[in-house]
Short mmCIF file of C-alpha atoms in Angstrom, two decimals:
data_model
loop_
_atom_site.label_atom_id
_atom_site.label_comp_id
_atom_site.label_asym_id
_atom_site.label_seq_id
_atom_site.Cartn_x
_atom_site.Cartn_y
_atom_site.Cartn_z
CA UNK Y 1 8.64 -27.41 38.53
CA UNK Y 2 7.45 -26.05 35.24
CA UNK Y 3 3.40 -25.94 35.10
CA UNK Y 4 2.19 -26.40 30.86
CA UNK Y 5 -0.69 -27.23 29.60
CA UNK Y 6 -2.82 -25.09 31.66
CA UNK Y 7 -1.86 -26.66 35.19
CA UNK Y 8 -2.21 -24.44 38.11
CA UNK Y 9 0.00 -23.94 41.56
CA UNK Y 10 -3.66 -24.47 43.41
CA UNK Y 11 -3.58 -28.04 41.69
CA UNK Y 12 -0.21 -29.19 42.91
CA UNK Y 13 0.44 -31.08 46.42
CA UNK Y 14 3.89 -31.97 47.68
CA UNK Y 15 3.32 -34.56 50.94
CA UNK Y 16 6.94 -34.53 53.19
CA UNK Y 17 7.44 -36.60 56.13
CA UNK Y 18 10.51 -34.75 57.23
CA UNK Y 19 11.85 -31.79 57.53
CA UNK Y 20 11.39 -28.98 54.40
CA UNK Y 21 13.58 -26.29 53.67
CA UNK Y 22 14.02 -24.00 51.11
CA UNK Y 23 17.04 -21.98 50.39
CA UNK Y 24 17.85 -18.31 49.71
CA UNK Y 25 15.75 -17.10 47.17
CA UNK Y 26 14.60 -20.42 45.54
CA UNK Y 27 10.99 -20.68 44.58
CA UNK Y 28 8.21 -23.54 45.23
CA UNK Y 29 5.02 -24.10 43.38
CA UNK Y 30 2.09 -25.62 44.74
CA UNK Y 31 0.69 -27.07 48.14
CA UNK Y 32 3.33 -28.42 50.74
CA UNK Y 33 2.11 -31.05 54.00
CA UNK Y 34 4.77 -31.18 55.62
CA UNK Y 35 5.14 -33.03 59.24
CA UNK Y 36 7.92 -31.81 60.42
CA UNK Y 37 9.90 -28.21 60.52
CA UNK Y 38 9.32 -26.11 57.07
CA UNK Y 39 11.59 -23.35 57.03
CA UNK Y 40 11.95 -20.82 53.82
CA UNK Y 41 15.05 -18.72 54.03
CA UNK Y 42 15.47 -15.58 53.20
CA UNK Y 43 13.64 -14.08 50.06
CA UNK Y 44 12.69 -17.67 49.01
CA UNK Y 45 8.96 -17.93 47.51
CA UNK Y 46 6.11 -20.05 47.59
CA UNK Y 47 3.19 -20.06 44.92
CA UNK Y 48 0.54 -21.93 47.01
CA UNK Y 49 0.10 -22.87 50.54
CA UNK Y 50 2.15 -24.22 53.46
CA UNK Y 51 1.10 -26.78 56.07
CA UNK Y 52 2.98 -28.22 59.27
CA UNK Y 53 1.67 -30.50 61.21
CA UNK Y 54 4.26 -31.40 64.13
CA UNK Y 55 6.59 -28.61 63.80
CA UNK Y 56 7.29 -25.42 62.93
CA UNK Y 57 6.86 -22.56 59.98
CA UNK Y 58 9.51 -20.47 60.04
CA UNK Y 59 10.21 -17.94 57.80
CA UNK Y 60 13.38 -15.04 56.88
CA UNK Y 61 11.93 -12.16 54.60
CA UNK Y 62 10.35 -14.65 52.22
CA UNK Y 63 6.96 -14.72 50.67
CA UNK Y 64 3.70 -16.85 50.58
CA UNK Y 65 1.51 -16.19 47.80
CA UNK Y 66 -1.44 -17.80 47.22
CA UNK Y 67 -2.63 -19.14 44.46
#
């Protein structure tokens, strides 16, 4: 996702109904609700914020920045 025109990661939401993962070293902008298992591999980034409702967050040397 490429933010123009002034857009900002604390204006983006990404809903998921299943399970969310991210691979080695990719990067996410942007709010994810996630219901199920979010897991961000190693060295992987997020720009925003991360919520799981029936699972798990699990992480491997990766980063959460907020936005």
């Amino acid at each position: 996702v490429l933010l123009k025109n002034g857009a900002q990661a604390k204006n983006v939401f990404w809903a998921v109904t299943g399970k969310v993962t991210l691979d080695n070293r990719s990067y996410l902008t942007g709010t994810i609700m996630g219901q199920l298992t979010f897991e961000i591999k190693e060295k992987a980034q997020v720009t925003g914020r991360v919520f799981v409702k029936n699972g798990k967050l699990l992480m491997d040397q990766s980063i959460i920045t907020k936005p």
